[in-house]
PDB file of C-alpha atoms and ligand atoms in Angstrom:
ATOM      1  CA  UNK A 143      21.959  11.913 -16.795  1.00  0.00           C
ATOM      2  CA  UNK A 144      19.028  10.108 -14.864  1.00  0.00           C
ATOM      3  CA  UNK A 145      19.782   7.351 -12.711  1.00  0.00           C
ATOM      4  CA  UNK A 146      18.094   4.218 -14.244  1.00  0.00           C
ATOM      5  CA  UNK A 147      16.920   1.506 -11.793  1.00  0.00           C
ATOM      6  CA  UNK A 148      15.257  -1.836 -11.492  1.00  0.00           C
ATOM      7  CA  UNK A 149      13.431  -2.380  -8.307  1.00  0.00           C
ATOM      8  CA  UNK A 150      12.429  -5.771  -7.095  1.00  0.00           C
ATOM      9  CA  UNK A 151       9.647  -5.821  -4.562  1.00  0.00           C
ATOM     10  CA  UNK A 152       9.368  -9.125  -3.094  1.00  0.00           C
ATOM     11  CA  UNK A 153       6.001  -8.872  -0.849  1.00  0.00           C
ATOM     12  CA  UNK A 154       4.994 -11.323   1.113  1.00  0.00           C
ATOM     13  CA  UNK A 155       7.043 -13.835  -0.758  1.00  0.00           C
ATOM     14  CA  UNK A 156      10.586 -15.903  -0.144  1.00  0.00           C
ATOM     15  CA  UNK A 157      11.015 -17.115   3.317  1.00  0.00           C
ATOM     16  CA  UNK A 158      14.318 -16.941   5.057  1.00  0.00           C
ATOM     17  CA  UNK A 159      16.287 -19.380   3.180  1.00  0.00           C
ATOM     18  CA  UNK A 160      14.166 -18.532  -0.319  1.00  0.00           C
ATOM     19  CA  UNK A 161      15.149 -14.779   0.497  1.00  0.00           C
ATOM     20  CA  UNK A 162      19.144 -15.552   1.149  1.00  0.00           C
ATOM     21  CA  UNK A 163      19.021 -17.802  -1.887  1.00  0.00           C
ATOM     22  CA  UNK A 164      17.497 -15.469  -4.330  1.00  0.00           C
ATOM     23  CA  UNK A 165      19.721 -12.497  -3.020  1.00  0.00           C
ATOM     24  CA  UNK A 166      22.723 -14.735  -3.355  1.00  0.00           C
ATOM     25  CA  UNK A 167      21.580 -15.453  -7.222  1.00  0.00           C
ATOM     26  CA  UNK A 168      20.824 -12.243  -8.224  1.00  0.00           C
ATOM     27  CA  UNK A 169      23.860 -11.036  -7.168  1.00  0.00           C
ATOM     28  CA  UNK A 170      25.811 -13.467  -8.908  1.00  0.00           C
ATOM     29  CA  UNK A 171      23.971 -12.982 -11.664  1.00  0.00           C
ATOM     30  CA  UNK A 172      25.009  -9.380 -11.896  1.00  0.00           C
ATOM     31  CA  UNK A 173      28.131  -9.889 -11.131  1.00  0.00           C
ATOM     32  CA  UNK A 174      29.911  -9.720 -14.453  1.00  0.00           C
ATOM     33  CA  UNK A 175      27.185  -7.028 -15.949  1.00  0.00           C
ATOM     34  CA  UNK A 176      29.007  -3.453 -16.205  1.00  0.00           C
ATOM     35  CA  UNK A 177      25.989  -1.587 -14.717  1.00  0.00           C
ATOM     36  CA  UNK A 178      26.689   2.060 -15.823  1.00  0.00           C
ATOM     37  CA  UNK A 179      24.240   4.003 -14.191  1.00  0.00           C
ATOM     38  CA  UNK A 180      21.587   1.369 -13.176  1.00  0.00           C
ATOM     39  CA  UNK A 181      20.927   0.716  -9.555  1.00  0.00           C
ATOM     40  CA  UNK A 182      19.337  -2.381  -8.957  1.00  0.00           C
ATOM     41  CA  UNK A 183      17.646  -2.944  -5.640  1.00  0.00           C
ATOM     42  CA  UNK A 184      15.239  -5.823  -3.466  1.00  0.00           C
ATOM     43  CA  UNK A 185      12.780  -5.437  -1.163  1.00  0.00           C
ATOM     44  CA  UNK A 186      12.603  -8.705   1.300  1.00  0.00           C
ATOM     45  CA  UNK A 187      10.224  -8.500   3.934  1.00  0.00           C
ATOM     46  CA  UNK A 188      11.074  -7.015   7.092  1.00  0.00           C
ATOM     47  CA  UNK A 189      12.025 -10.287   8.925  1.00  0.00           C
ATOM     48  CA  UNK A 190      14.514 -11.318   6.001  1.00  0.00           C
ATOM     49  CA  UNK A 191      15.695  -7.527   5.921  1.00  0.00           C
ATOM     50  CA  UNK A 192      18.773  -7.695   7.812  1.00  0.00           C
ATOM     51  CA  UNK A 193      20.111 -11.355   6.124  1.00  0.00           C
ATOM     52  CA  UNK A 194      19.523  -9.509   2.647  1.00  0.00           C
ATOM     53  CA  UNK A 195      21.352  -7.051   3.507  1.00  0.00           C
ATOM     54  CA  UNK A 196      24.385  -8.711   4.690  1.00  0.00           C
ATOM     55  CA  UNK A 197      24.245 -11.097   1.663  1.00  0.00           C
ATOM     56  CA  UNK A 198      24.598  -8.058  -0.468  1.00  0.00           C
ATOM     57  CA  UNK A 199      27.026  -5.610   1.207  1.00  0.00           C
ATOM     58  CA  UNK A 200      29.737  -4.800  -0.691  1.00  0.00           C
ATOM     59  CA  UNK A 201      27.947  -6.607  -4.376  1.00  0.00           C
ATOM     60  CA  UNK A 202      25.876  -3.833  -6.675  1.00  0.00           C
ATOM     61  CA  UNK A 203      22.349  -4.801  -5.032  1.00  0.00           C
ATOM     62  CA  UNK A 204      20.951  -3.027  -2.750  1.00  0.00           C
ATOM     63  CA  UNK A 205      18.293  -3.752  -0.095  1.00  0.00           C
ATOM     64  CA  UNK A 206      14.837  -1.727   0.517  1.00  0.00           C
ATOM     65  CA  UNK A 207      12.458  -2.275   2.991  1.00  0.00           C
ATOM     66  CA  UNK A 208       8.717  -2.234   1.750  1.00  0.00           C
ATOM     67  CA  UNK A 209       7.202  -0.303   4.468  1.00  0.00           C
ATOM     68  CA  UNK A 210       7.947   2.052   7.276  1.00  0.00           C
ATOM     69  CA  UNK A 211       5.815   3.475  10.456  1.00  0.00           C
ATOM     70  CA  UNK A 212       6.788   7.166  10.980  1.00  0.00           C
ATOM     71  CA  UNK A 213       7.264   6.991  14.604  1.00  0.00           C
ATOM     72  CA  UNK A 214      10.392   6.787  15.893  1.00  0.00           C
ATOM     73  CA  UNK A 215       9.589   3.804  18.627  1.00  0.00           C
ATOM     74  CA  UNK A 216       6.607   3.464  21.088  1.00  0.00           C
ATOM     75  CA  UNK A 217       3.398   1.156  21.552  1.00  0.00           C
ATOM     76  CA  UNK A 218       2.817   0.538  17.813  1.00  0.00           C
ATOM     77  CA  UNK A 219       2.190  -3.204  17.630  1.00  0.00           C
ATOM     78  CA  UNK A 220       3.953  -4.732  14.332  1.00  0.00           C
ATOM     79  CA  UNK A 221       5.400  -1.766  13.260  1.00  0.00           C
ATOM     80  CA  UNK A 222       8.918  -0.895  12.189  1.00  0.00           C
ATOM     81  CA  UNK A 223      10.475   2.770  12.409  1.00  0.00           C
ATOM     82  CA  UNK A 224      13.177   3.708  10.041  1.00  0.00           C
ATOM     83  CA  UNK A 225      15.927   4.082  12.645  1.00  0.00           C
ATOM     84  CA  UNK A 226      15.052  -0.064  12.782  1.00  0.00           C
ATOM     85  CA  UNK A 227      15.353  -0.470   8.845  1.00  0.00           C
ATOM     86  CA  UNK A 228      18.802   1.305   8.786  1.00  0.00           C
ATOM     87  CA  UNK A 229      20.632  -0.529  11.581  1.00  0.00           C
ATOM     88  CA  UNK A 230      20.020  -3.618   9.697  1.00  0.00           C
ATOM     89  CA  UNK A 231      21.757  -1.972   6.859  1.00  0.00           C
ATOM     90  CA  UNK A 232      18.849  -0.799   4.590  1.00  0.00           C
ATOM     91  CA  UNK A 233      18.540   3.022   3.440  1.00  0.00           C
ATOM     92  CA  UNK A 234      15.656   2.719   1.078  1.00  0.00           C
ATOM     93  CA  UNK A 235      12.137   2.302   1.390  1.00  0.00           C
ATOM     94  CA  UNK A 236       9.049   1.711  -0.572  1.00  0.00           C
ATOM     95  CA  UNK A 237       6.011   3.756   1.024  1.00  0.00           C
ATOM     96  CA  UNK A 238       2.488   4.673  -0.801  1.00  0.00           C
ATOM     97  CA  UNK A 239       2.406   1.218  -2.586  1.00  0.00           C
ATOM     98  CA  UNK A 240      -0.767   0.302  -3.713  1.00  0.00           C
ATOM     99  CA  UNK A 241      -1.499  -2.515  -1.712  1.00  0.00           C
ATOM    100  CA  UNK A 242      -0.811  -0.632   1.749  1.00  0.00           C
ATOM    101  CA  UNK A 243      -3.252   2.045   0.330  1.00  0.00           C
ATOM    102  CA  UNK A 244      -6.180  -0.631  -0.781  1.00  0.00           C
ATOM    103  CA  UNK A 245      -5.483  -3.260   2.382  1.00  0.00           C
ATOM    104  CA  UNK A 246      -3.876  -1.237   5.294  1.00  0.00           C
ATOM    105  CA  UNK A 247      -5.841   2.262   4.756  1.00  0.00           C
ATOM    106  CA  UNK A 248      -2.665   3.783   4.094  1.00  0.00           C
ATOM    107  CA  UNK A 249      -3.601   7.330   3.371  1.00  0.00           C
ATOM    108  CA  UNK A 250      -2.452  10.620   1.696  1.00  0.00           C
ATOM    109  CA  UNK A 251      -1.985  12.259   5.470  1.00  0.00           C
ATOM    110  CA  UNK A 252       0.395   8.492   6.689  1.00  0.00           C
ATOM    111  CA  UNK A 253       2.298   9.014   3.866  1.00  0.00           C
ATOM    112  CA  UNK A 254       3.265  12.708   4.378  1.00  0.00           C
ATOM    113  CA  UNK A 255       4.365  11.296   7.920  1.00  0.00           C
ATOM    114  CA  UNK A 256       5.712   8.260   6.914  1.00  0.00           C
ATOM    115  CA  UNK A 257       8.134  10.457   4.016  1.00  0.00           C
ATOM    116  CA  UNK A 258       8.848  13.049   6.533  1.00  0.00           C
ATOM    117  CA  UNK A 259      10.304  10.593   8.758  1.00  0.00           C
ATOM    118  CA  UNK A 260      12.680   8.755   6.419  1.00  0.00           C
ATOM    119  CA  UNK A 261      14.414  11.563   4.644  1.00  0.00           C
ATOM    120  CA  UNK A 262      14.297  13.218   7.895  1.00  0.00           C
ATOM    121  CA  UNK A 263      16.657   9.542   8.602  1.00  0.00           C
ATOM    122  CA  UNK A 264      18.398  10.080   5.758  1.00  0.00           C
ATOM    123  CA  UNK A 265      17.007   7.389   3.585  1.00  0.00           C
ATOM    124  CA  UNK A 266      15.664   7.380   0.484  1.00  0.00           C
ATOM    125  CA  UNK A 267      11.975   6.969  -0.285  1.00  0.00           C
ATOM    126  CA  UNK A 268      10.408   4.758  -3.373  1.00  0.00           C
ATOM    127  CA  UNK A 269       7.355   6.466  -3.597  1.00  0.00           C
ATOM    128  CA  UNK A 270       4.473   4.595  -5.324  1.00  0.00           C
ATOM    129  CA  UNK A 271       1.017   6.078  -6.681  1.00  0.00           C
ATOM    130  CA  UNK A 272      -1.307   5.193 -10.205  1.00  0.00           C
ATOM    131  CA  UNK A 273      -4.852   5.243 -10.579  1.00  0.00           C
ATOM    132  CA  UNK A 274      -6.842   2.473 -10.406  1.00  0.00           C
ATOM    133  CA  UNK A 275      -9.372   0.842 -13.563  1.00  0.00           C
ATOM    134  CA  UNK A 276     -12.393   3.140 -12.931  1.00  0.00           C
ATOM    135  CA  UNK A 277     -10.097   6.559 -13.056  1.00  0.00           C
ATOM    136  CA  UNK A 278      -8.276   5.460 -16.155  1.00  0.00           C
ATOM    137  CA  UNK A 279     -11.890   4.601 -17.920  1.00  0.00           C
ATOM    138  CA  UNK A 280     -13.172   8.111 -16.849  1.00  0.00           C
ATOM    139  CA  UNK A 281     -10.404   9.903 -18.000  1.00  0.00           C
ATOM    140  CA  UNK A 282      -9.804  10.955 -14.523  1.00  0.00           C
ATOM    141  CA  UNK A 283      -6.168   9.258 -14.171  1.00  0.00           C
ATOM    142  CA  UNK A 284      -4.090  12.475 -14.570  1.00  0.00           C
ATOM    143  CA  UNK A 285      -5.991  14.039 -12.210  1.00  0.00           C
ATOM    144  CA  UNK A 286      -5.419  10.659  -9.619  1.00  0.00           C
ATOM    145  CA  UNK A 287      -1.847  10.937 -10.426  1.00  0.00           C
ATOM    146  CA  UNK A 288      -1.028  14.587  -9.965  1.00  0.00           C
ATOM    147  CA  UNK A 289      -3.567  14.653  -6.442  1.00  0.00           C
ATOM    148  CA  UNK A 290      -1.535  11.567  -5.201  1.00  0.00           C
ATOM    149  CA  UNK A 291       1.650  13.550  -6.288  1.00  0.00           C
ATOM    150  CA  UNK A 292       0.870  16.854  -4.492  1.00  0.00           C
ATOM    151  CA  UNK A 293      -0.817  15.296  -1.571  1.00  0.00           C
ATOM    152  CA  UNK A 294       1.989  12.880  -1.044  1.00  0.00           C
ATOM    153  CA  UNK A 295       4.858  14.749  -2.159  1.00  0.00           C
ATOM    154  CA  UNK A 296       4.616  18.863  -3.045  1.00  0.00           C
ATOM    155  CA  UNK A 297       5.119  20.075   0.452  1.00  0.00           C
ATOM    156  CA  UNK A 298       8.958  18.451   0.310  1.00  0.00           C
ATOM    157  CA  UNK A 299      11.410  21.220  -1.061  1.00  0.00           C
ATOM    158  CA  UNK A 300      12.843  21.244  -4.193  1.00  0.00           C
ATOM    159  CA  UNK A 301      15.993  19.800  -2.914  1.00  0.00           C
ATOM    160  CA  UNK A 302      14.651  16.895  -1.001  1.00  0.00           C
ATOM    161  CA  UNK A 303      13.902  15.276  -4.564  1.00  0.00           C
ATOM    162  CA  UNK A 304      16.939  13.576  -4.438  1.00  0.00           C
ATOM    163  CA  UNK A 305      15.892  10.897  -2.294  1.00  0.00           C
ATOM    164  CA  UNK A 306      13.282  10.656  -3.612  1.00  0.00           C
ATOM    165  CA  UNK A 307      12.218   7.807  -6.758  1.00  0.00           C
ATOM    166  CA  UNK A 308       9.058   7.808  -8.077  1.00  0.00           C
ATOM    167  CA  UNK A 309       7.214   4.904  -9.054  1.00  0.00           C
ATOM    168  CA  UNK A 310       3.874   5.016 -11.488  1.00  0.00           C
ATOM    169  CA  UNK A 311       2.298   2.272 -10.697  1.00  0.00           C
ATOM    170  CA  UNK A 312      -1.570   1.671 -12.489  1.00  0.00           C
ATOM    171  CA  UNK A 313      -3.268  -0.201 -10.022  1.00  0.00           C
ATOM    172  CA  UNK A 314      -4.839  -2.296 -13.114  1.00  0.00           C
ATOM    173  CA  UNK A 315      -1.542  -3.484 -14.144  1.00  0.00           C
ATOM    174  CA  UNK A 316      -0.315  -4.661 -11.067  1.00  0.00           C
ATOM    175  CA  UNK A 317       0.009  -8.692 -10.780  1.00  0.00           C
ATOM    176  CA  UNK A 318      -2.819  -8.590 -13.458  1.00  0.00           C
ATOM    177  CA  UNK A 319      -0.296  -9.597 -16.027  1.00  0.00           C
ATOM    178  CA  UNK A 320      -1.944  -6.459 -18.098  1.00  0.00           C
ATOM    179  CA  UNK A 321       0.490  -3.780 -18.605  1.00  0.00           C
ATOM    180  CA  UNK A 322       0.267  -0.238 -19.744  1.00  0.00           C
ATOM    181  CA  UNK A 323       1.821   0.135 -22.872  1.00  0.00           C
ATOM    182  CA  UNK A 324       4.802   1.554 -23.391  1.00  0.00           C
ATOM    183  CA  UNK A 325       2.826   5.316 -24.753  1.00  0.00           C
ATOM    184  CA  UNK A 326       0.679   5.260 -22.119  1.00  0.00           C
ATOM    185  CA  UNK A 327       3.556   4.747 -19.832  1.00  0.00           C
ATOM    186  CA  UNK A 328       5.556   7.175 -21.651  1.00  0.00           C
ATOM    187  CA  UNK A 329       2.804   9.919 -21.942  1.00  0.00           C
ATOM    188  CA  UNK A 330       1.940   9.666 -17.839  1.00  0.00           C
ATOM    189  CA  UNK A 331       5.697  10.258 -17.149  1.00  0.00           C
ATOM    190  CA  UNK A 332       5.978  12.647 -19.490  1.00  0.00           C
ATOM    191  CA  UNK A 333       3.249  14.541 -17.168  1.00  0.00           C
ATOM    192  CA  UNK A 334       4.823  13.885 -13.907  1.00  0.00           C
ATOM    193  CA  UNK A 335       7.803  15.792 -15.231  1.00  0.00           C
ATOM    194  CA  UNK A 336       5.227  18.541 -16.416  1.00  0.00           C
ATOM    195  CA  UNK A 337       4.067  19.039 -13.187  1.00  0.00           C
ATOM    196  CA  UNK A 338       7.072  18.775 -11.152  1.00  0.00           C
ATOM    197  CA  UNK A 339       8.269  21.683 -13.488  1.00  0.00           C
ATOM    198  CA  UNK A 340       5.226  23.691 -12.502  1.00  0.00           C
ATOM    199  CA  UNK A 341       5.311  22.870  -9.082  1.00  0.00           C
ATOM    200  CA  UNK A 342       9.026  22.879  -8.795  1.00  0.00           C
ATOM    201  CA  UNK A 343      11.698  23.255 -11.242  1.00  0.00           C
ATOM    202  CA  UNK A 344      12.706  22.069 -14.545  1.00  0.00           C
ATOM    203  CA  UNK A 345      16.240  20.582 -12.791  1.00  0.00           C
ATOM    204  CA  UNK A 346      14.178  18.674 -10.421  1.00  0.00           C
ATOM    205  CA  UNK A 347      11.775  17.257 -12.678  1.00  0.00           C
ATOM    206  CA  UNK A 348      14.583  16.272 -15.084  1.00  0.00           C
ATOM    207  CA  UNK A 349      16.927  14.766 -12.690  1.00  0.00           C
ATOM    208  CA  UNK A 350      14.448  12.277 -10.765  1.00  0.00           C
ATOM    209  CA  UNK A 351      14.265   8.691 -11.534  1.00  0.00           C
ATOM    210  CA  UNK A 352      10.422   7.775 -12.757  1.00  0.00           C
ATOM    211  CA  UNK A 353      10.347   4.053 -12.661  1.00  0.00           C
ATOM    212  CA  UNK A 354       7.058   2.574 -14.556  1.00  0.00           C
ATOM    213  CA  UNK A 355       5.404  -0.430 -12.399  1.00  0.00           C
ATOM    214  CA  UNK A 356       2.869  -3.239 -13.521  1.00  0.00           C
ATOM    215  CA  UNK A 357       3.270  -6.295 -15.015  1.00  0.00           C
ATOM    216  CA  UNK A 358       6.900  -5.821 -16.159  1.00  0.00           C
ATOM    217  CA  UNK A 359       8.472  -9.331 -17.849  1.00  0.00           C
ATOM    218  CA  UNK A 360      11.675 -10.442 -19.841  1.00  0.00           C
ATOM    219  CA  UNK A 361       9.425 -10.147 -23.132  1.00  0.00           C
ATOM    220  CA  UNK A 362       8.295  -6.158 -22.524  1.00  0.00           C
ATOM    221  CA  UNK A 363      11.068  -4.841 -20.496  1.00  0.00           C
ATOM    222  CA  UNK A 364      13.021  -3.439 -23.075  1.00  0.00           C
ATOM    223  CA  UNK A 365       9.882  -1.521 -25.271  1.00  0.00           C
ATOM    224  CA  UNK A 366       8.689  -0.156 -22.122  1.00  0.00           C
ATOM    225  CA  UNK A 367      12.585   1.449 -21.133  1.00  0.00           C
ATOM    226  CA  UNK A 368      13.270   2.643 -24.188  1.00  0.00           C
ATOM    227  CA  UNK A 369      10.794   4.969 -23.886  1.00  0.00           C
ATOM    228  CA  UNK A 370      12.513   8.510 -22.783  1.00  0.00           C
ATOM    229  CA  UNK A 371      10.846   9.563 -19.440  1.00  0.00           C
ATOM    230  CA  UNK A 372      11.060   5.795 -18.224  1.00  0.00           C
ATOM    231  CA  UNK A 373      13.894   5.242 -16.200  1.00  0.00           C
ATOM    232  CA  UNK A 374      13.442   1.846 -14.864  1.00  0.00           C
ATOM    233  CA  UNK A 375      11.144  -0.353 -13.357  1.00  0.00           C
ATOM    234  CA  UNK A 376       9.682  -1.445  -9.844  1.00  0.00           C
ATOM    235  CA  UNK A 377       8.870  -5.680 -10.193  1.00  0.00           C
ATOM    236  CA  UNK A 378       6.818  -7.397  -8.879  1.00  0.00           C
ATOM    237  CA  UNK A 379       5.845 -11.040  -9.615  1.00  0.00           C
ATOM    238  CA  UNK A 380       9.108 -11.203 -12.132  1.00  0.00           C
ATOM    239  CA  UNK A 381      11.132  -9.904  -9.211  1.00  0.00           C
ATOM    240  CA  UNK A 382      11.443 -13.715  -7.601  1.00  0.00           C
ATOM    241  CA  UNK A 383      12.399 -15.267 -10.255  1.00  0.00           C
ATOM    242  CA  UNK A 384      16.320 -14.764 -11.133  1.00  0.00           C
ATOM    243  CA  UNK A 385      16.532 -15.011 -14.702  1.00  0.00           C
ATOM    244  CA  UNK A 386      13.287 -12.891 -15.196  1.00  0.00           C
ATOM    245  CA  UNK A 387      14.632 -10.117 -13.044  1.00  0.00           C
ATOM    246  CA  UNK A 388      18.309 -10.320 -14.659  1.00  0.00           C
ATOM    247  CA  UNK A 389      16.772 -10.496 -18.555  1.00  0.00           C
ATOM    248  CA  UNK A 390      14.322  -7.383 -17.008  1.00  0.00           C
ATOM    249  CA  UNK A 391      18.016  -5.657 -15.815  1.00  0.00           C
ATOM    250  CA  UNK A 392      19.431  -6.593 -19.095  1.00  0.00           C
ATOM    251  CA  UNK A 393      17.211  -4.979 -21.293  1.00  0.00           C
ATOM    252  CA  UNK A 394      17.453  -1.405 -19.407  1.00  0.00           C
TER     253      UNK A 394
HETATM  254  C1  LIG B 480       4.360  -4.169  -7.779  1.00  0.00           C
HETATM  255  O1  LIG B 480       3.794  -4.788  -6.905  1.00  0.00           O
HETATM  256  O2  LIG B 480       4.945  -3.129  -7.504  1.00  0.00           O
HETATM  257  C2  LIG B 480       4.293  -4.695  -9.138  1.00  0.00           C
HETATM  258  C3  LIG B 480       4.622  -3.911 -10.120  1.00  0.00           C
HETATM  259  O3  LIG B 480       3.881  -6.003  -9.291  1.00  0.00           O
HETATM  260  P1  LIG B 480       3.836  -6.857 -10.661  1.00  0.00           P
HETATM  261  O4  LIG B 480       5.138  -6.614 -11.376  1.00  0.00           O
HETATM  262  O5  LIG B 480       3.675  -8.259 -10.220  1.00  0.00           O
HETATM  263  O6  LIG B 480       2.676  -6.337 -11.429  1.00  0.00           O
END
């Protein structure tokens, strides 16, 4: 059985004491939910990291950083390296989100790096792609997908999959408030399976976790996860808002 999850990806939101306070609600929020099977996780910015993650230990969240360099240390101004992330108690990390690939020029060839270098730390990688507007009007958005996929992803071995989540993520949907809907969702997962089973295997395109991202709310949370190869979602603007992300938990 897949692993379902809800991701919250904070951004650049939630200073210190917004960050401890959410955490501290969400986790009391979940408290009393029997979460059979479903991770849930938050992704505070890097200064708020460490706090996060104490606030949670030991609770059913867990913490995720939202970016990583792939260097180890050195004279890389503003950067982070995974061996950072972890000693302040975070294992995941979100890389290849579509805002470091529009703003910071993160590319195909970074993100091989920045992948390499985080299950080579042992963490585990919440790797983001979609197409943007213009692909999906030209019919070119499998295409997008499956070049992000193979460029990003197909020179891991079969076995490294399992630290790795995927994340579809239509560029058009994100913080737009427009969502794909739950088929087009649902037939775009469907194909990432397809060609992780060509590429791959059938095990490891049955066992990873596709989480759907864009525009996920309370009120179409539950159509979107009921559909079979959706196993969860990444959140954004819903993610800082307790009740939104707990109703968003509840209907997975
Ligand atoms: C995101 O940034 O990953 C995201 C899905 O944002 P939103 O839910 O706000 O569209």
């Amino acid at each position: 059985m897949r692993t379902k999850i809800v991701a919250g990806n904070w951004k650049m939101n939630n200073d210190l004491k917004a960050s401890k306070s959410l955490a501290k609600k969400i986790v009391k929020s979940i408290k009393k939910t029997a979460l059979k099977n479903i991770r849930v996780i938050i992704a505070p910015t890097f200064v708020n990291l460490e706090r996060v993650a104490k606030k949670t230990k030991g609770t059913k969240v867990e913490v995720a950083a939202q970016n990583m360099h792939f260097e180890k240390s050195g004279a890389f101004t503003g950067e982070v390296s995974a061996e950072m992330i972890k000693a302040v108690g975070s294992k995941i990390v979100i890389l290849g989100h579509s805002e470091r690939r529009q703003y910071f020029g993160e590319t195909d060839e970074i993100l091989v790096k920045k992948v390499n270098a985080a299950l080579a730390n042992k963490m585990e990688v919440i790797f983001c792609f979609g197409e943007i507007l213009e692909d999906r009007k030209e019919n070119n958005h499998f295409k997008v997908v499956e070049s992000q996929l193979k460029n990003g992803l197909f020179h891991l071995k079969a076995k490294d999959f399992k630290n790795i989540i995927l994340a579809y993520e239509p560029v058009w949907a994100i913080g737009t408030g427009e969502t794909a809907s739950p088929e087009q969702a649902q037939e775009m997962h469907a194909f990432i399976r397809k060609i992780l089973t060509d590429n791959y295997d059938e095990y490891t395109a049955e066992s990873i976790s596709i989480l759907y991202g864009g525009s996920v709310k309370p009120a179409n949370a539950k159509e979107i996860f009921s559909k079979q190869d959706v196993d969860g979602g990444l959140i954004g603007g819903a993610a800082l808002n307790k009740d939104a992300f707990k109703a968003i938990i509840d209907a997975i």
